Amino acid sequence: MGLLQRIDRDAERWLLLVFYVMLVITMAIEVLRREIFSYSSIWGEEIVRYSFIYLAWVGAAAAVKERAHIRIDVLMHYIGPRAKAVLYIFGDLVMFGVAIIALYWSIETVHVSAKFGSVTDGLRVSKVWFLMAVPLGFGLMMVRLIQSFIRDFKSLRDGTPVYEGDKLFD
């Protein structure tokens, strides 16, 4: 398996793992510091907050990839594979439109932050690094939606069942 295929398959999982581990370790250290030494730091709270933000946006992209986002799919059980593919394509088109608008405005926010040189309160690091979570998340979502379009158009053309992700409940 090539490097690009592995990145395509595992990029979100590895990013989620990194941010989750960073969040848990920092939170554990801060709890111990607060309970044992009666002292906590501003930087620990900020690292946890910004790790959670990245975790949420990368997780949103992973949910789009795996079709694990929340949806009402009662109707999907009663229609054929072609109609199902059309409905998924329509839903992904709507999401793609939302992602384009959100990407534009989130990049605008990053640009304004960079222009005025805003920094975080505790870490004194440029907020650009943390505000980039939103455009990164929407950019990843757009890549995953394009892959979904390709997969769904192929299912529509061939009349094969559309990919619906793994089921949590049956």
mmCIF file with all atom_site columns, C-alpha atoms in Angstrom:
data_model
loop_
_atom_site.group_PDB
_atom_site.id
_atom_site.type_symbol
_atom_site.label_atom_id
_atom_site.label_alt_id
_atom_site.label_comp_id
_atom_site.label_asym_id
_atom_site.label_entity_id
_atom_site.label_seq_id
_atom_site.pdbx_PDB_ins_code
_atom_site.Cartn_x
_atom_site.Cartn_y
_atom_site.Cartn_z
_atom_site.occupancy
_atom_site.B_iso_or_equiv
_atom_site.pdbx_formal_charge
_atom_site.auth_seq_id
_atom_site.auth_comp_id
_atom_site.auth_asym_id
_atom_site.auth_atom_id
_atom_site.pdbx_PDB_model_num
ATOM 1   C CA . MET A 1 1   ? 0.000   0.000  0.000   1.00 0.00 ? 1   MET A CA 1
ATOM 2   C CA . GLY A 1 2   ? 1.405   3.366  -1.027  1.00 0.00 ? 2   GLY A CA 1
ATOM 3   C CA . LEU A 1 3   ? 1.963   6.359  1.221   1.00 0.00 ? 3   LEU A CA 1
ATOM 4   C CA . LEU A 1 4   ? -0.932  8.360  -0.256  1.00 0.00 ? 4   LEU A CA 1
ATOM 5   C CA . GLN A 1 5   ? -3.306  5.425  0.220   1.00 0.00 ? 5   GLN A CA 1
ATOM 6   C CA . ARG A 1 6   ? -2.272  5.095  3.872   1.00 0.00 ? 6   ARG A CA 1
ATOM 7   C CA . ILE A 1 7   ? -2.722  8.829  4.432   1.00 0.00 ? 7   ILE A CA 1
ATOM 8   C CA . ASP A 1 8   ? -6.146  8.643  2.776   1.00 0.00 ? 8   ASP A CA 1
ATOM 9   C CA . ARG A 1 9   ? -7.129  5.693  4.939   1.00 0.00 ? 9   ARG A CA 1
ATOM 10  C CA . ASP A 1 10  ? -5.654  6.788  8.271   1.00 0.00 ? 10  ASP A CA 1
ATOM 11  C CA . ALA A 1 11  ? -5.091  10.579 8.296   1.00 0.00 ? 11  ALA A CA 1
ATOM 12  C CA . GLU A 1 12  ? -8.051  11.467 10.495  1.00 0.00 ? 12  GLU A CA 1
ATOM 13  C CA . ARG A 1 13  ? -7.486  8.521  12.808  1.00 0.00 ? 13  ARG A CA 1
ATOM 14  C CA . TRP A 1 14  ? -3.889  9.532  13.499  1.00 0.00 ? 14  TRP A CA 1
ATOM 15  C CA . LEU A 1 15  ? -4.785  13.196 13.952  1.00 0.00 ? 15  LEU A CA 1
ATOM 16  C CA . LEU A 1 16  ? -7.619  12.247 16.304  1.00 0.00 ? 16  LEU A CA 1
ATOM 17  C CA . LEU A 1 17  ? -5.272  10.016 18.275  1.00 0.00 ? 17  LEU A CA 1
ATOM 18  C CA . VAL A 1 18  ? -2.660  12.771 18.638  1.00 0.00 ? 18  VAL A CA 1
ATOM 19  C CA . PHE A 1 19  ? -5.164  15.390 19.802  1.00 0.00 ? 19  PHE A CA 1
ATOM 20  C CA . TYR A 1 20  ? -6.973  12.976 22.107  1.00 0.00 ? 20  TYR A CA 1
ATOM 21  C CA . VAL A 1 21  ? -3.753  11.802 23.775  1.00 0.00 ? 21  VAL A CA 1
ATOM 22  C CA . MET A 1 22  ? -2.573  15.398 24.132  1.00 0.00 ? 22  MET A CA 1
ATOM 23  C CA . LEU A 1 23  ? -5.920  16.341 25.700  1.00 0.00 ? 23  LEU A CA 1
ATOM 24  C CA . VAL A 1 24  ? -5.997  13.414 28.139  1.00 0.00 ? 24  VAL A CA 1
ATOM 25  C CA . ILE A 1 25  ? -2.366  13.700 29.258  1.00 0.00 ? 25  ILE A CA 1
ATOM 26  C CA . THR A 1 26  ? -2.550  17.461 29.753  1.00 0.00 ? 26  THR A CA 1
ATOM 27  C CA . MET A 1 27  ? -5.855  17.190 31.606  1.00 0.00 ? 27  MET A CA 1
ATOM 28  C CA . ALA A 1 28  ? -4.484  14.440 33.875  1.00 0.00 ? 28  ALA A CA 1
ATOM 29  C CA . ILE A 1 29  ? -1.382  16.520 34.663  1.00 0.00 ? 29  ILE A CA 1
ATOM 30  C CA . GLU A 1 30  ? -3.502  19.572 35.425  1.00 0.00 ? 30  GLU A CA 1
ATOM 31  C CA . VAL A 1 31  ? -5.851  17.621 37.713  1.00 0.00 ? 31  VAL A CA 1
ATOM 32  C CA . LEU A 1 32  ? -2.875  16.188 39.606  1.00 0.00 ? 32  LEU A CA 1
ATOM 33  C CA . ARG A 1 33  ? -1.266  19.615 39.888  1.00 0.00 ? 33  ARG A CA 1
ATOM 34  C CA . ARG A 1 34  ? -4.491  21.147 41.146  1.00 0.00 ? 34  ARG A CA 1
ATOM 35  C CA . GLU A 1 35  ? -5.259  18.400 43.672  1.00 0.00 ? 35  GLU A CA 1
ATOM 36  C CA . ILE A 1 36  ? -1.751  17.629 44.949  1.00 0.00 ? 36  ILE A CA 1
ATOM 37  C CA . PHE A 1 37  ? 0.018   20.984 44.664  1.00 0.00 ? 37  PHE A CA 1
ATOM 38  C CA . SER A 1 38  ? -3.025  23.313 44.775  1.00 0.00 ? 38  SER A CA 1
ATOM 39  C CA . TYR A 1 39  ? -1.700  24.971 41.650  1.00 0.00 ? 39  TYR A CA 1
ATOM 40  C CA . SER A 1 40  ? -2.863  24.947 38.066  1.00 0.00 ? 40  SER A CA 1
ATOM 41  C CA . SER A 1 41  ? -1.585  26.631 34.958  1.00 0.00 ? 41  SER A CA 1
ATOM 42  C CA . ILE A 1 42  ? -3.217  28.693 32.274  1.00 0.00 ? 42  ILE A CA 1
ATOM 43  C CA . TRP A 1 43  ? -1.332  26.879 29.527  1.00 0.00 ? 43  TRP A CA 1
ATOM 44  C CA . GLY A 1 44  ? -2.778  23.482 30.495  1.00 0.00 ? 44  GLY A CA 1
ATOM 45  C CA . GLU A 1 45  ? -6.320  24.752 30.199  1.00 0.00 ? 45  GLU A CA 1
ATOM 46  C CA . GLU A 1 46  ? -5.555  26.281 26.813  1.00 0.00 ? 46  GLU A CA 1
ATOM 47  C CA . ILE A 1 47  ? -3.901  23.133 25.477  1.00 0.00 ? 47  ILE A CA 1
ATOM 48  C CA . VAL A 1 48  ? -6.930  21.077 26.514  1.00 0.00 ? 48  VAL A CA 1
ATOM 49  C CA . ARG A 1 49  ? -9.355  23.600 24.995  1.00 0.00 ? 49  ARG A CA 1
ATOM 50  C CA . TYR A 1 50  ? -7.559  23.852 21.667  1.00 0.00 ? 50  TYR A CA 1
ATOM 51  C CA . SER A 1 51  ? -6.933  20.099 21.469  1.00 0.00 ? 51  SER A CA 1
ATOM 52  C CA . PHE A 1 52  ? -10.657 19.587 21.912  1.00 0.00 ? 52  PHE A CA 1
ATOM 53  C CA . ILE A 1 53  ? -11.400 22.084 19.136  1.00 0.00 ? 53  ILE A CA 1
ATOM 54  C CA . TYR A 1 54  ? -9.062  20.258 16.729  1.00 0.00 ? 54  TYR A CA 1
ATOM 55  C CA . LEU A 1 55  ? -10.505 16.943 17.878  1.00 0.00 ? 55  LEU A CA 1
ATOM 56  C CA . ALA A 1 56  ? -14.033 18.135 17.034  1.00 0.00 ? 56  ALA A CA 1
ATOM 57  C CA . TRP A 1 57  ? -13.204 19.475 13.558  1.00 0.00 ? 57  TRP A CA 1
ATOM 58  C CA . VAL A 1 58  ? -11.029 16.566 12.484  1.00 0.00 ? 58  VAL A CA 1
ATOM 59  C CA . GLY A 1 59  ? -13.676 14.237 13.920  1.00 0.00 ? 59  GLY A CA 1
ATOM 60  C CA . ALA A 1 60  ? -16.318 15.954 11.783  1.00 0.00 ? 60  ALA A CA 1
ATOM 61  C CA . ALA A 1 61  ? -14.252 15.203 8.686   1.00 0.00 ? 61  ALA A CA 1
ATOM 62  C CA . ALA A 1 62  ? -13.820 11.588 9.817   1.00 0.00 ? 62  ALA A CA 1
ATOM 63  C CA . ALA A 1 63  ? -17.605 11.328 10.287  1.00 0.00 ? 63  ALA A CA 1
ATOM 64  C CA . VAL A 1 64  ? -18.175 12.568 6.729   1.00 0.00 ? 64  VAL A CA 1
ATOM 65  C CA . LYS A 1 65  ? -15.701 9.982  5.431   1.00 0.00 ? 65  LYS A CA 1
ATOM 66  C CA . GLU A 1 66  ? -17.382 7.100  7.262   1.00 0.00 ? 66  GLU A CA 1
ATOM 67  C CA . ARG A 1 67  ? -20.944 8.447  6.863   1.00 0.00 ? 67  ARG A CA 1
ATOM 68  C CA . ALA A 1 68  ? -21.138 8.403  10.641  1.00 0.00 ? 68  ALA A CA 1
ATOM 69  C CA . HIS A 1 69  ? -22.747 11.826 11.010  1.00 0.00 ? 69  HIS A CA 1
ATOM 70  C CA . ILE A 1 70  ? -26.226 12.075 12.471  1.00 0.00 ? 70  ILE A CA 1
ATOM 71  C CA . ARG A 1 71  ? -28.986 11.593 9.941   1.00 0.00 ? 71  ARG A CA 1
ATOM 72  C CA . ILE A 1 72  ? -32.576 10.466 9.768   1.00 0.00 ? 72  ILE A CA 1
ATOM 73  C CA . ASP A 1 73  ? -32.616 7.477  7.473   1.00 0.00 ? 73  ASP A CA 1
ATOM 74  C CA . VAL A 1 74  ? -36.046 5.921  7.945   1.00 0.00 ? 74  VAL A CA 1
ATOM 75  C CA . LEU A 1 75  ? -36.925 6.657  4.311   1.00 0.00 ? 75  LEU A CA 1
ATOM 76  C CA . MET A 1 76  ? -33.695 5.029  3.121   1.00 0.00 ? 76  MET A CA 1
ATOM 77  C CA . HIS A 1 77  ? -34.953 1.571  4.106   1.00 0.00 ? 77  HIS A CA 1
ATOM 78  C CA . TYR A 1 78  ? -37.827 1.767  1.613   1.00 0.00 ? 78  TYR A CA 1
ATOM 79  C CA . ILE A 1 79  ? -36.118 2.975  -1.554  1.00 0.00 ? 79  ILE A CA 1
ATOM 80  C CA . GLY A 1 80  ? -33.905 1.306  -4.117  1.00 0.00 ? 80  GLY A CA 1
ATOM 81  C CA . PRO A 1 81  ? -30.144 1.684  -4.532  1.00 0.00 ? 81  PRO A CA 1
ATOM 82  C CA . ARG A 1 82  ? -30.352 4.329  -7.292  1.00 0.00 ? 82  ARG A CA 1
ATOM 83  C CA . ALA A 1 83  ? -32.742 6.584  -5.353  1.00 0.00 ? 83  ALA A CA 1
ATOM 84  C CA . LYS A 1 84  ? -30.631 6.117  -2.255  1.00 0.00 ? 84  LYS A CA 1
ATOM 85  C CA . ALA A 1 85  ? -27.512 7.167  -4.164  1.00 0.00 ? 85  ALA A CA 1
ATOM 86  C CA . VAL A 1 86  ? -29.325 10.266 -5.493  1.00 0.00 ? 86  VAL A CA 1
ATOM 87  C CA . LEU A 1 87  ? -30.410 11.239 -1.979  1.00 0.00 ? 87  LEU A CA 1
ATOM 88  C CA . TYR A 1 88  ? -26.894 10.782 -0.612  1.00 0.00 ? 88  TYR A CA 1
ATOM 89  C CA . ILE A 1 89  ? -25.463 12.830 -3.476  1.00 0.00 ? 89  ILE A CA 1
ATOM 90  C CA . PHE A 1 90  ? -28.020 15.579 -2.799  1.00 0.00 ? 90  PHE A CA 1
ATOM 91  C CA . GLY A 1 91  ? -27.154 15.590 0.922   1.00 0.00 ? 91  GLY A CA 1
ATOM 92  C CA . ASP A 1 92  ? -23.448 15.721 0.158   1.00 0.00 ? 92  ASP A CA 1
ATOM 93  C CA . LEU A 1 93  ? -24.004 18.593 -2.302  1.00 0.00 ? 93  LEU A CA 1
ATOM 94  C CA . VAL A 1 94  ? -25.800 20.581 0.388   1.00 0.00 ? 94  VAL A CA 1
ATOM 95  C CA . MET A 1 95  ? -23.013 19.827 2.860   1.00 0.00 ? 95  MET A CA 1
ATOM 96  C CA . PHE A 1 96  ? -20.410 20.786 0.262   1.00 0.00 ? 96  PHE A CA 1
ATOM 97  C CA . GLY A 1 97  ? -22.122 24.156 -0.212  1.00 0.00 ? 97  GLY A CA 1
ATOM 98  C CA . VAL A 1 98  ? -22.145 24.733 3.546   1.00 0.00 ? 98  VAL A CA 1
ATOM 99  C CA . ALA A 1 99  ? -18.485 23.689 3.725   1.00 0.00 ? 99  ALA A CA 1
ATOM 100 C CA . ILE A 1 100 ? -17.486 26.177 1.000   1.00 0.00 ? 100 ILE A CA 1
ATOM 101 C CA . ILE A 1 101 ? -19.194 29.046 2.824   1.00 0.00 ? 101 ILE A CA 1
ATOM 102 C CA . ALA A 1 102 ? -17.788 27.997 6.198   1.00 0.00 ? 102 ALA A CA 1
ATOM 103 C CA . LEU A 1 103 ? -14.304 27.534 4.749   1.00 0.00 ? 103 LEU A CA 1
ATOM 104 C CA . TYR A 1 104 ? -14.385 31.040 3.292   1.00 0.00 ? 104 TYR A CA 1
ATOM 105 C CA . TRP A 1 105 ? -15.506 32.674 6.540   1.00 0.00 ? 105 TRP A CA 1
ATOM 106 C CA . SER A 1 106 ? -13.160 30.622 8.712   1.00 0.00 ? 106 SER A CA 1
ATOM 107 C CA . ILE A 1 107 ? -10.199 31.580 6.519   1.00 0.00 ? 107 ILE A CA 1
ATOM 108 C CA . GLU A 1 108 ? -11.340 35.194 6.824   1.00 0.00 ? 108 GLU A CA 1
ATOM 109 C CA . THR A 1 109 ? -11.243 34.848 10.627  1.00 0.00 ? 109 THR A CA 1
ATOM 110 C CA . VAL A 1 110 ? -7.741  33.374 10.484  1.00 0.00 ? 110 VAL A CA 1
ATOM 111 C CA . HIS A 1 111 ? -6.645  36.212 8.192   1.00 0.00 ? 111 HIS A CA 1
ATOM 112 C CA . VAL A 1 112 ? -7.993  38.886 10.569  1.00 0.00 ? 112 VAL A CA 1
ATOM 113 C CA . SER A 1 113 ? -6.288  37.219 13.523  1.00 0.00 ? 113 SER A CA 1
ATOM 114 C CA . ALA A 1 114 ? -2.985  37.094 11.638  1.00 0.00 ? 114 ALA A CA 1
ATOM 115 C CA . LYS A 1 115 ? -3.354  40.689 10.501  1.00 0.00 ? 115 LYS A CA 1
ATOM 116 C CA . PHE A 1 116 ? -3.817  42.000 14.038  1.00 0.00 ? 116 PHE A CA 1
ATOM 117 C CA . GLY A 1 117 ? -1.385  39.556 15.664  1.00 0.00 ? 117 GLY A CA 1
ATOM 118 C CA . SER A 1 118 ? -3.750  38.221 18.318  1.00 0.00 ? 118 SER A CA 1
ATOM 119 C CA . VAL A 1 119 ? -2.244  35.757 20.775  1.00 0.00 ? 119 VAL A CA 1
ATOM 120 C CA . THR A 1 120 ? -3.671  33.369 23.357  1.00 0.00 ? 120 THR A CA 1
ATOM 121 C CA . ASP A 1 121 ? -3.871  34.547 26.960  1.00 0.00 ? 121 ASP A CA 1
ATOM 122 C CA . GLY A 1 122 ? -1.800  31.816 28.579  1.00 0.00 ? 122 GLY A CA 1
ATOM 123 C CA . LEU A 1 123 ? 0.511   30.416 25.953  1.00 0.00 ? 123 LEU A CA 1
ATOM 124 C CA . ARG A 1 124 ? 1.146   33.767 24.225  1.00 0.00 ? 124 ARG A CA 1
ATOM 125 C CA . VAL A 1 125 ? 1.095   31.888 20.909  1.00 0.00 ? 125 VAL A CA 1
ATOM 126 C CA . SER A 1 126 ? -0.539  33.278 17.779  1.00 0.00 ? 126 SER A CA 1
ATOM 127 C CA . LYS A 1 127 ? -4.229  32.375 17.702  1.00 0.00 ? 127 LYS A CA 1
ATOM 128 C CA . VAL A 1 128 ? -3.824  31.584 14.012  1.00 0.00 ? 128 VAL A CA 1
ATOM 129 C CA . TRP A 1 129 ? -2.534  28.121 14.951  1.00 0.00 ? 129 TRP A CA 1
ATOM 130 C CA . PHE A 1 130 ? -5.701  27.378 16.862  1.00 0.00 ? 130 PHE A CA 1
ATOM 131 C CA . LEU A 1 131 ? -8.158  29.133 14.573  1.00 0.00 ? 131 LEU A CA 1
ATOM 132 C CA . MET A 1 132 ? -6.819  27.003 11.707  1.00 0.00 ? 132 MET A CA 1
ATOM 133 C CA . ALA A 1 133 ? -8.728  24.053 13.176  1.00 0.00 ? 133 ALA A CA 1
ATOM 134 C CA . VAL A 1 134 ? -11.938 25.231 11.502  1.00 0.00 ? 134 VAL A CA 1
ATOM 135 C CA . PRO A 1 135 ? -10.628 25.674 7.932   1.00 0.00 ? 135 PRO A CA 1
ATOM 136 C CA . LEU A 1 136 ? -8.618  22.459 8.319   1.00 0.00 ? 136 LEU A CA 1
ATOM 137 C CA . GLY A 1 137 ? -11.758 20.593 9.365   1.00 0.00 ? 137 GLY A CA 1
ATOM 138 C CA . PHE A 1 138 ? -13.868 22.008 6.543   1.00 0.00 ? 138 PHE A CA 1
ATOM 139 C CA . GLY A 1 139 ? -11.049 21.447 4.024   1.00 0.00 ? 139 GLY A CA 1
ATOM 140 C CA . LEU A 1 140 ? -10.818 17.795 5.076   1.00 0.00 ? 140 LEU A CA 1
ATOM 141 C CA . MET A 1 141 ? -14.614 17.534 4.891   1.00 0.00 ? 141 MET A CA 1
ATOM 142 C CA . MET A 1 142 ? -14.569 18.857 1.334   1.00 0.00 ? 142 MET A CA 1
ATOM 143 C CA . VAL A 1 143 ? -11.930 16.300 0.319   1.00 0.00 ? 143 VAL A CA 1
ATOM 144 C CA . ARG A 1 144 ? -13.998 13.517 1.901   1.00 0.00 ? 144 ARG A CA 1
ATOM 145 C CA . LEU A 1 145 ? -17.188 14.811 0.252   1.00 0.00 ? 145 LEU A CA 1
ATOM 146 C CA . ILE A 1 146 ? -15.498 14.760 -3.176  1.00 0.00 ? 146 ILE A CA 1
ATOM 147 C CA . GLN A 1 147 ? -14.463 11.152 -2.513  1.00 0.00 ? 147 GLN A CA 1
ATOM 148 C CA . SER A 1 148 ? -18.046 10.429 -1.472  1.00 0.00 ? 148 SER A CA 1
ATOM 149 C CA . PHE A 1 149 ? -19.386 11.986 -4.703  1.00 0.00 ? 149 PHE A CA 1
ATOM 150 C CA . ILE A 1 150 ? -17.103 9.771  -6.766  1.00 0.00 ? 150 ILE A CA 1
ATOM 151 C CA . ARG A 1 151 ? -18.112 6.662  -4.802  1.00 0.00 ? 151 ARG A CA 1
ATOM 152 C CA . ASP A 1 152 ? -21.844 7.524  -4.975  1.00 0.00 ? 152 ASP A CA 1
ATOM 153 C CA . PHE A 1 153 ? -21.832 8.395  -8.689  1.00 0.00 ? 153 PHE A CA 1
ATOM 154 C CA . LYS A 1 154 ? -20.182 5.047  -9.331  1.00 0.00 ? 154 LYS A CA 1
ATOM 155 C CA . SER A 1 155 ? -22.915 3.314  -7.286  1.00 0.00 ? 155 SER A CA 1
ATOM 156 C CA . LEU A 1 156 ? -25.588 5.299  -9.135  1.00 0.00 ? 156 LEU A CA 1
ATOM 157 C CA . ARG A 1 157 ? -24.116 4.389  -12.521 1.00 0.00 ? 157 ARG A CA 1
ATOM 158 C CA . ASP A 1 158 ? -23.696 0.707  -11.663 1.00 0.00 ? 158 ASP A CA 1
ATOM 159 C CA . GLY A 1 159 ? -26.921 0.357  -9.662  1.00 0.00 ? 159 GLY A CA 1
ATOM 160 C CA . THR A 1 160 ? -24.984 -1.111 -6.749  1.00 0.00 ? 160 THR A CA 1
ATOM 161 C CA . PRO A 1 161 ? -25.781 -0.401 -3.081  1.00 0.00 ? 161 PRO A CA 1
ATOM 162 C CA . VAL A 1 162 ? -24.402 2.923  -1.916  1.00 0.00 ? 162 VAL A CA 1
ATOM 163 C CA . TYR A 1 163 ? -21.888 3.024  0.946   1.00 0.00 ? 163 TYR A CA 1
ATOM 164 C CA . GLU A 1 164 ? -23.782 3.838  4.132   1.00 0.00 ? 164 GLU A CA 1
ATOM 165 C CA . GLY A 1 165 ? -21.049 3.453  6.734   1.00 0.00 ? 165 GLY A CA 1
ATOM 166 C CA . ASP A 1 166 ? -20.985 1.024  9.604   1.00 0.00 ? 166 ASP A CA 1
ATOM 167 C CA . LYS A 1 167 ? -24.208 0.597  11.537  1.00 0.00 ? 167 LYS A CA 1
ATOM 168 C CA . LEU A 1 168 ? -24.176 1.270  15.265  1.00 0.00 ? 168 LEU A CA 1
ATOM 169 C CA . PHE A 1 169 ? -27.637 -0.237 15.806  1.00 0.00 ? 169 PHE A CA 1
ATOM 170 C CA . ASP A 1 170 ? -29.712 -2.546 13.635  1.00 0.00 ? 170 ASP A CA 1
#
